[in-house]
GROMACS .gro file of C-alpha atoms in nm:
model
  185
    1MET     CA    1  -1.042   2.413   0.877
    2SER     CA    2  -0.887   2.101   0.813
    3ARG     CA    3  -0.614   1.957   0.975
    4ILE     CA    4  -0.498   1.736   0.776
    5GLY     CA    5  -0.586   1.979   0.480
    6LYS     CA    6  -0.424   2.366   0.555
    7LEU     CA    7  -0.045   2.086   0.595
    8PRO     CA    8   0.119   2.213   0.350
    9VAL     CA    9   0.343   1.901   0.103
   10ALA     CA   10   0.706   2.060   0.163
   11VAL     CA   11   0.840   1.892  -0.173
   12PRO     CA   12   1.205   1.746  -0.139
   13THR     CA   13   1.432   1.817  -0.373
   14GLY     CA   14   1.518   1.605  -0.786
   15VAL     CA   15   1.114   1.619  -0.731
   16GLN     CA   16   0.838   1.825  -0.977
   17VAL     CA   17   0.513   1.913  -0.948
   18LYS     CA   18   0.295   2.010  -1.150
   19VAL     CA   19  -0.123   2.103  -1.203
   20SER     CA   20  -0.264   2.147  -1.496
   21ASP     CA   21  -0.597   2.331  -1.623
   22GLU     CA   22  -0.837   2.072  -1.547
   23ASN     CA   23  -0.671   2.001  -1.206
   24ILE     CA   24  -0.428   1.723  -1.185
   25VAL     CA   25  -0.175   1.673  -1.040
   26THR     CA   26   0.113   1.516  -1.155
   27VAL     CA   27   0.474   1.445  -0.940
   28LYS     CA   28   0.799   1.343  -1.184
   29GLY     CA   29   1.051   1.190  -0.901
   30PRO     CA   30   1.386   1.024  -0.971
   31LEU     CA   31   1.141   0.602  -0.837
   32GLY     CA   32   0.865   0.742  -1.075
   33GLU     CA   33   0.555   0.921  -1.225
   34LEU     CA   34   0.264   0.992  -1.076
   35SER     CA   35  -0.080   1.162  -1.099
   36GLN     CA   36  -0.426   1.257  -0.946
   37LYS     CA   37  -0.729   1.452  -1.074
   38VAL     CA   38  -0.833   1.666  -0.743
   39ASN     CA   39  -1.241   1.739  -0.738
   40PRO     CA   40  -1.261   2.099  -0.867
   41GLU     CA   41  -1.395   2.267  -0.535
   42ILE     CA   42  -1.051   2.185  -0.439
   43SER     CA   43  -0.738   2.416  -0.595
   44VAL     CA   44  -0.402   2.314  -0.590
   45SER     CA   45  -0.111   2.566  -0.633
   46VAL     CA   46   0.261   2.541  -0.625
   47GLU     CA   47   0.455   2.759  -0.494
   48ASN     CA   48   0.802   2.799  -0.321
   49GLY     CA   49   0.813   2.389  -0.312
   50LYS     CA   50   0.551   2.383  -0.129
   51VAL     CA   51   0.224   2.236  -0.235
   52GLU     CA   52  -0.092   2.413  -0.046
   53LEU     CA   53  -0.463   2.302  -0.175
   54LYS     CA   54  -0.712   2.534  -0.052
   55ARG     CA   55  -1.124   2.456  -0.043
   56SER     CA   56  -1.371   2.708  -0.196
   57GLY     CA   57  -1.667   2.645   0.120
   58ASP     CA   58  -1.687   2.524   0.439
   59GLU     CA   59  -1.971   2.229   0.352
   60LYS     CA   60  -1.960   1.874   0.509
   61SER     CA   61  -1.831   1.734   0.216
   62GLN     CA   62  -1.559   1.985   0.103
   63LYS     CA   63  -1.356   1.945   0.487
   64ALA     CA   64  -1.414   1.602   0.380
   65MET     CA   65  -1.194   1.575  -0.012
   66HIS     CA   66  -0.977   1.904   0.157
   67GLY     CA   67  -0.766   1.647   0.397
   68LEU     CA   68  -0.839   1.365   0.152
   69TYR     CA   69  -0.694   1.531  -0.149
   70ARG     CA   70  -0.392   1.663   0.082
   71SER     CA   71  -0.301   1.285   0.157
   72LEU     CA   72  -0.253   1.182  -0.195
   73VAL     CA   73  -0.110   1.443  -0.277
   74ASN     CA   74   0.151   1.350  -0.044
   75ASN     CA   75   0.090   0.976  -0.092
   76MET     CA   76   0.228   1.057  -0.386
   77VAL     CA   77   0.552   1.319  -0.285
   78VAL     CA   78   0.635   1.068  -0.095
   79GLY     CA   79   0.645   0.769  -0.354
   80VAL     CA   80   0.846   0.884  -0.632
   81SER     CA   81   1.145   1.055  -0.404
   82LYS     CA   82   1.046   0.736  -0.104
   83GLY     CA   83   0.939   0.443  -0.261
   84TYR     CA   84   0.670   0.230  -0.006
   85GLU     CA   85   0.740  -0.125   0.125
   86ILE     CA   86   0.454  -0.377   0.199
   87LYS     CA   87   0.634  -0.730   0.386
   88LEU     CA   88   0.483  -0.999   0.467
   89GLU     CA   89   0.525  -1.284   0.636
   90LEU     CA   90   0.402  -1.707   0.524
   91VAL     CA   91   0.317  -1.838   0.869
   92GLY     CA   92   0.227  -2.234   0.828
   93VAL     CA   93   0.425  -2.634   0.727
   94GLY     CA   94   0.497  -2.603   0.409
   95TYR     CA   95   0.419  -2.242   0.239
   96ARG     CA   96   0.590  -2.123  -0.010
   97ALA     CA   97   0.722  -1.800  -0.215
   98GLU     CA   98   0.921  -1.774  -0.549
   99VAL     CA   99   0.914  -1.508  -0.766
  100VAL     CA  100   0.869  -1.617  -1.147
  101PRO     CA  101   1.021  -1.444  -1.484
  102ASN     CA  102   0.732  -1.189  -1.629
  103ASN     CA  103   0.611  -1.049  -1.202
  104VAL     CA  104   0.469  -1.330  -1.129
  105LEU     CA  105   0.410  -1.426  -0.776
  106ASP     CA  106   0.415  -1.782  -0.696
  107LEU     CA  107   0.238  -1.912  -0.385
  108VAL     CA  108   0.290  -2.276  -0.208
  109LEU     CA  109  -0.027  -2.234   0.118
  110GLY     CA  110  -0.164  -2.599   0.209
  111PHE     CA  111  -0.347  -2.613  -0.119
  112SER     CA  112  -0.415  -2.872  -0.357
  113HIS     CA  113  -0.236  -2.654  -0.616
  114HIS     CA  114   0.054  -2.352  -0.673
  115ILE     CA  115  -0.126  -2.004  -0.695
  116TYR     CA  116   0.002  -1.806  -0.920
  117ILE     CA  117  -0.085  -1.422  -0.952
  118GLN     CA  118   0.046  -1.176  -1.233
  119LEU     CA  119   0.133  -0.851  -1.057
  120PRO     CA  120   0.179  -0.470  -1.175
  121ALA     CA  121   0.411  -0.367  -1.398
  122GLU     CA  122   0.493  -0.112  -1.115
  123VAL     CA  123   0.530  -0.340  -0.802
  124LYS     CA  124   0.838  -0.534  -0.789
  125VAL     CA  125   0.857  -0.817  -0.602
  126ASP     CA  126   1.102  -0.998  -0.406
  127ALA     CA  127   1.053  -1.360  -0.206
  128LYS     CA  128   1.302  -1.421  -0.024
  129SER     CA  129   1.296  -1.751   0.252
  130ASP     CA  130   1.556  -2.019   0.516
  131LYS     CA  131   1.549  -2.288   0.604
  132ARG     CA  132   1.577  -2.198   0.985
  133SER     CA  133   1.301  -1.877   0.884
  134ASN     CA  134   0.911  -1.783   0.735
  135PRO     CA  135   0.936  -1.699   0.329
  136ILE     CA  136   0.911  -1.336   0.348
  137ILE     CA  137   0.749  -1.116  -0.028
  138THR     CA  138   0.893  -0.775  -0.047
  139LEU     CA  139   0.692  -0.594  -0.198
  140THR     CA  140   0.806  -0.210  -0.341
  141SER     CA  141   0.641   0.044  -0.585
  142ASN     CA  142   0.564   0.450  -0.599
  143ASP     CA  143   0.198   0.441  -0.551
  144LYS     CA  144   0.098   0.379  -0.224
  145GLN     CA  145  -0.219   0.311  -0.296
  146LEU     CA  146  -0.151  -0.047  -0.603
  147ILE     CA  147   0.083  -0.183  -0.347
  148GLY     CA  148  -0.164  -0.205  -0.033
  149GLN     CA  149  -0.414  -0.287  -0.301
  150VAL     CA  150  -0.157  -0.555  -0.351
  151ALA     CA  151  -0.050  -0.694   0.014
  152ALA     CA  152  -0.451  -0.723   0.046
  153LYS     CA  153  -0.537  -0.968  -0.312
  154ILE     CA  154  -0.265  -1.133  -0.116
  155ARG     CA  155  -0.281  -1.197   0.221
  156SER     CA  156  -0.641  -1.292   0.107
  157PHE     CA  157  -0.536  -1.550   0.010
  158ARG     CA  158  -0.433  -1.727   0.244
  159MET     CA  159  -0.565  -1.491   0.604
  160PRO     CA  160  -0.436  -1.529   0.914
  161GLU     CA  161  -0.597  -1.847   1.196
  162PRO     CA  162  -0.637  -1.759   1.512
  163TYR     CA  163  -0.560  -2.041   1.687
  164LYS     CA  164  -0.218  -2.114   1.510
  165GLY     CA  165  -0.203  -1.767   1.370
  166LYS     CA  166  -0.106  -1.996   1.001
  167GLY     CA  167  -0.148  -1.757   0.745
  168ILE     CA  168  -0.010  -1.492   0.508
  169LYS     CA  169   0.048  -1.150   0.824
  170PHE     CA  170   0.239  -0.849   0.749
  171VAL     CA  171   0.540  -0.898   0.928
  172GLY     CA  172   0.533  -0.684   1.271
  173GLU     CA  173   0.173  -0.774   1.275
  174GLU     CA  174   0.009  -0.881   1.667
  175LEU     CA  175  -0.262  -1.165   1.536
  176ARG     CA  176  -0.530  -1.170   1.802
  177ARG     CA  177  -0.428  -1.577   1.919
  178LYS     CA  178  -0.804  -1.781   2.109
  179ALA     CA  179  -0.735  -2.029   2.384
  180GLY     CA  180  -0.833  -2.379   2.188
  181LYS     CA  181  -1.018  -2.652   2.311
  182THR     CA  182  -0.958  -2.772   2.671
  183SER     CA  183  -1.006  -3.154   2.756
  184SER     CA  184  -1.317  -3.141   3.025
  185LYS     CA  185  -1.303  -3.431   3.281
   0.00000   0.00000   0.00000
């Protein structure tokens, strides 16, 4: 049996979990509402403040889906109760980030032009610039998959390079650094 799949998902107070006839799990909480369609081979039941997922057989694909859907339901429960936050740091001279109205992020990353990113309505963004430290972009959302996808898209505009570390990196991320050229005599 899947180690992850057999763990029940605890539902905190203030969060409602409903399962429809089409096997669609809907989670509603103080931070919003999320839904996920679950494969028919996995049965979902809500009892005594816990969500349990069971599979119909022991095939390899069913075992994989068992743990996957348990993780997806757990991420939804955590998302609507606590939410998710990702912080990105802009490392480089002249790199700036600014939030423009209508949930648009304006980035200056050393190119000859500004980069404007229209963010989804579910993702809230905050850009903080300080004279003494690197600019920080803070993304918050209740959908873990969506916020991770948006953060990866922002990071892809200027990946951190291994020599000086310039680029967009996650706060707390350790980069593998390379030694530069050495002069020979």
